[in-house]
Amino acid sequence: MSSGGQPFPLSKLAFMYVKKIAQPLANRIAARAKKDERFKEIFCLPPANMYHFYEAKIKFRFMNIGKVRIKKVPKLDEKTAIELGSNLCAEFIIMSIASVIALNEVMKYKERERQKDLASDLELQELNNCVTRLQNIIESQKEDIDRLREIVSSYERG
């Protein structure tokens, strides 16, 4: 399987998947923007115009067309801007939801790891306590053995 020169083919696949999933939502946002002027002015046009502006600036700079400084990027027509803005909003929503889900999973994983660490720390502490008790028992038994030796040796002498 050829990657087609893509440095991260799986990331491209993931973004294509997000675009596909976001398309029905983008269609609904576009339909809402066509009906509601205020919605269009707040949610669709600003992201589309900003995206178009920076995309044009970057393309001009990297394609070396920018020998002459570009002063003004031509505006998008309203239909294209609504379509682009609705796609951007939908993709942002889908990516935000995916990010929240991923963050939640990371937090759950960290909590499970913390619980495992606590359990292993508790087990280690319990084992250390057992070893300490066994050392105390051995010490007291050594003292008892020493006393018994003294008693045996005193009977043998006397």
Coordinates of C-alpha atoms in Angstrom, one line a residue:
M1 CA 0.0 0.0 0.0
S2 CA 1.5 3.3 -1.1
S3 CA 1.2 6.3 1.1
G4 CA 1.3 8.6 -1.9
G5 CA 4.0 10.8 -0.4
Q6 CA 1.9 11.7 2.6
P7 CA 3.9 12.0 5.8
F8 CA 0.9 10.9 8.0
P9 CA -1.5 8.9 5.8
L10 CA -3.6 7.8 8.8
S11 CA -4.1 11.4 9.9
K12 CA -5.3 12.2 6.4
L13 CA -7.7 9.3 6.6
A14 CA -8.9 10.5 10.0
F15 CA -9.6 14.0 8.7
M16 CA -11.4 12.6 5.7
Y17 CA -13.5 10.6 8.1
V18 CA -14.3 13.7 10.1
K19 CA -15.3 15.6 7.0
K20 CA -17.7 12.7 6.0
I21 CA -19.3 12.6 9.4
A22 CA -19.5 16.4 9.6
Q23 CA -21.2 16.7 6.2
P24 CA -24.9 16.2 7.4
L25 CA -24.3 18.7 10.2
A26 CA -22.7 21.1 7.8
N27 CA -25.7 20.9 5.5
R28 CA -28.0 21.7 8.5
I29 CA -25.8 24.6 9.5
A30 CA -25.8 25.9 5.9
A31 CA -29.6 25.6 5.7
R32 CA -30.0 27.5 9.0
A33 CA -27.6 30.2 7.8
K34 CA -29.6 30.7 4.6
K35 CA -32.7 31.3 6.8
D36 CA -31.3 33.2 9.7
E37 CA -29.2 36.3 8.8
R38 CA -27.9 36.7 12.3
F39 CA -26.8 33.1 12.6
K40 CA -25.0 33.5 9.2
E41 CA -23.3 36.7 10.3
I42 CA -22.0 35.2 13.6
F43 CA -21.3 31.5 12.9
C44 CA -20.7 31.0 9.2
L45 CA -19.2 34.1 7.5
P46 CA -16.4 35.1 10.0
P47 CA -14.7 31.6 10.2
A48 CA -15.0 31.2 6.4
N49 CA -13.6 34.7 5.6
M50 CA -10.8 34.2 8.2
Y51 CA -9.9 30.8 6.8
H52 CA -10.0 32.1 3.2
F53 CA -7.8 35.1 4.1
Y54 CA -5.1 33.1 5.8
E55 CA -5.2 30.3 3.2
A56 CA -4.7 32.9 0.4
K57 CA -1.8 34.6 2.3
I58 CA -0.1 31.3 2.9
K59 CA -0.5 30.1 -0.6
F60 CA 0.8 33.4 -2.0
R61 CA 3.8 33.3 0.3
F62 CA 4.8 29.6 -0.4
M63 CA 4.1 29.7 -4.1
N64 CA 6.4 32.8 -4.4
I65 CA 3.6 34.7 -5.9
G66 CA 4.1 37.0 -3.0
K67 CA 7.0 39.0 -4.6
V68 CA 4.4 41.7 -4.7
R69 CA 2.9 42.0 -1.3
I70 CA -0.7 41.0 -1.3
K71 CA -2.6 43.8 0.3
K72 CA -6.2 42.6 0.0
V73 CA -7.5 39.1 -0.4
P74 CA -10.5 39.0 -2.6
K75 CA -13.7 38.2 -0.6
L76 CA -15.6 35.0 -1.0
D77 CA -19.0 35.2 -2.5
E78 CA -21.8 34.6 0.0
K79 CA -22.8 31.1 -1.1
T80 CA -19.2 29.8 -1.0
A81 CA -18.6 31.5 2.3
I82 CA -21.7 29.9 3.8
E83 CA -20.7 26.5 2.5
L84 CA -17.1 26.9 3.8
G85 CA -18.2 28.4 7.1
S86 CA -20.8 25.6 7.7
N87 CA -18.2 23.0 6.9
L88 CA -15.7 24.6 9.3
C89 CA -18.3 24.9 12.1
A90 CA -19.4 21.3 11.6
E91 CA -15.8 20.0 11.6
F92 CA -15.0 22.1 14.7
I93 CA -18.1 20.6 16.5
I94 CA -17.2 17.0 15.5
M95 CA -13.5 17.5 16.5
S96 CA -14.5 19.1 19.8
I97 CA -16.8 16.2 20.6
A98 CA -14.0 13.7 19.7
S99 CA -11.5 15.6 21.7
V100 CA -13.8 15.7 24.8
I101 CA -14.3 11.9 24.4
A102 CA -10.6 11.3 24.0
L103 CA -9.8 13.5 27.0
N104 CA -12.4 11.7 29.1
E105 CA -10.8 8.3 28.1
V106 CA -7.4 9.6 29.0
M107 CA -8.7 10.8 32.4
K108 CA -10.3 7.4 33.0
Y109 CA -7.1 5.7 32.1
K110 CA -5.1 7.9 34.5
E111 CA -7.6 7.2 37.3
R112 CA -7.3 3.5 36.7
E113 CA -3.5 3.7 36.8
R114 CA -3.7 5.8 39.9
Q115 CA -5.9 3.2 41.6
K116 CA -3.5 0.4 40.5
D117 CA -0.6 2.5 42.0
L118 CA -2.5 3.0 45.2
A119 CA -3.3 -0.7 45.4
S120 CA 0.3 -1.7 44.8
D121 CA 1.6 0.9 47.3
L122 CA -0.8 -0.5 49.9
E123 CA 0.3 -4.1 49.1
L124 CA 3.9 -3.1 49.4
Q125 CA 3.3 -1.3 52.7
E126 CA 1.5 -4.4 54.0
L127 CA 4.4 -6.7 52.9
N128 CA 6.9 -4.3 54.6
N129 CA 4.8 -4.5 57.8
C130 CA 4.8 -8.3 57.6
V131 CA 8.6 -8.4 57.1
T132 CA 9.0 -6.1 60.1
R133 CA 6.8 -8.3 62.3
L134 CA 8.7 -11.4 61.1
Q135 CA 12.0 -9.7 61.9
N136 CA 10.7 -8.8 65.4
I137 CA 9.5 -12.4 65.9
I138 CA 12.9 -13.7 64.8
E139 CA 14.7 -11.3 67.1
S140 CA 12.6 -12.4 70.1
Q141 CA 13.2 -16.1 69.2
K142 CA 16.9 -15.5 69.0
E143 CA 16.7 -13.9 72.5
D144 CA 14.7 -16.9 73.7
I145 CA 17.2 -19.3 72.2
D146 CA 20.1 -17.4 73.9
R147 CA 18.3 -17.6 77.3
L148 CA 17.6 -21.3 76.8
R149 CA 21.3 -21.9 76.0
E150 CA 22.3 -20.0 79.1
I151 CA 19.9 -22.2 81.2
V152 CA 21.2 -25.4 79.5
S153 CA 24.8 -24.4 80.1
S154 CA 24.1 -23.5 83.8
Y155 CA 22.6 -27.0 84.3
E156 CA 25.5 -28.6 82.6
R157 CA 28.0 -26.7 84.9
G158 CA 26.2 -27.1 88.0

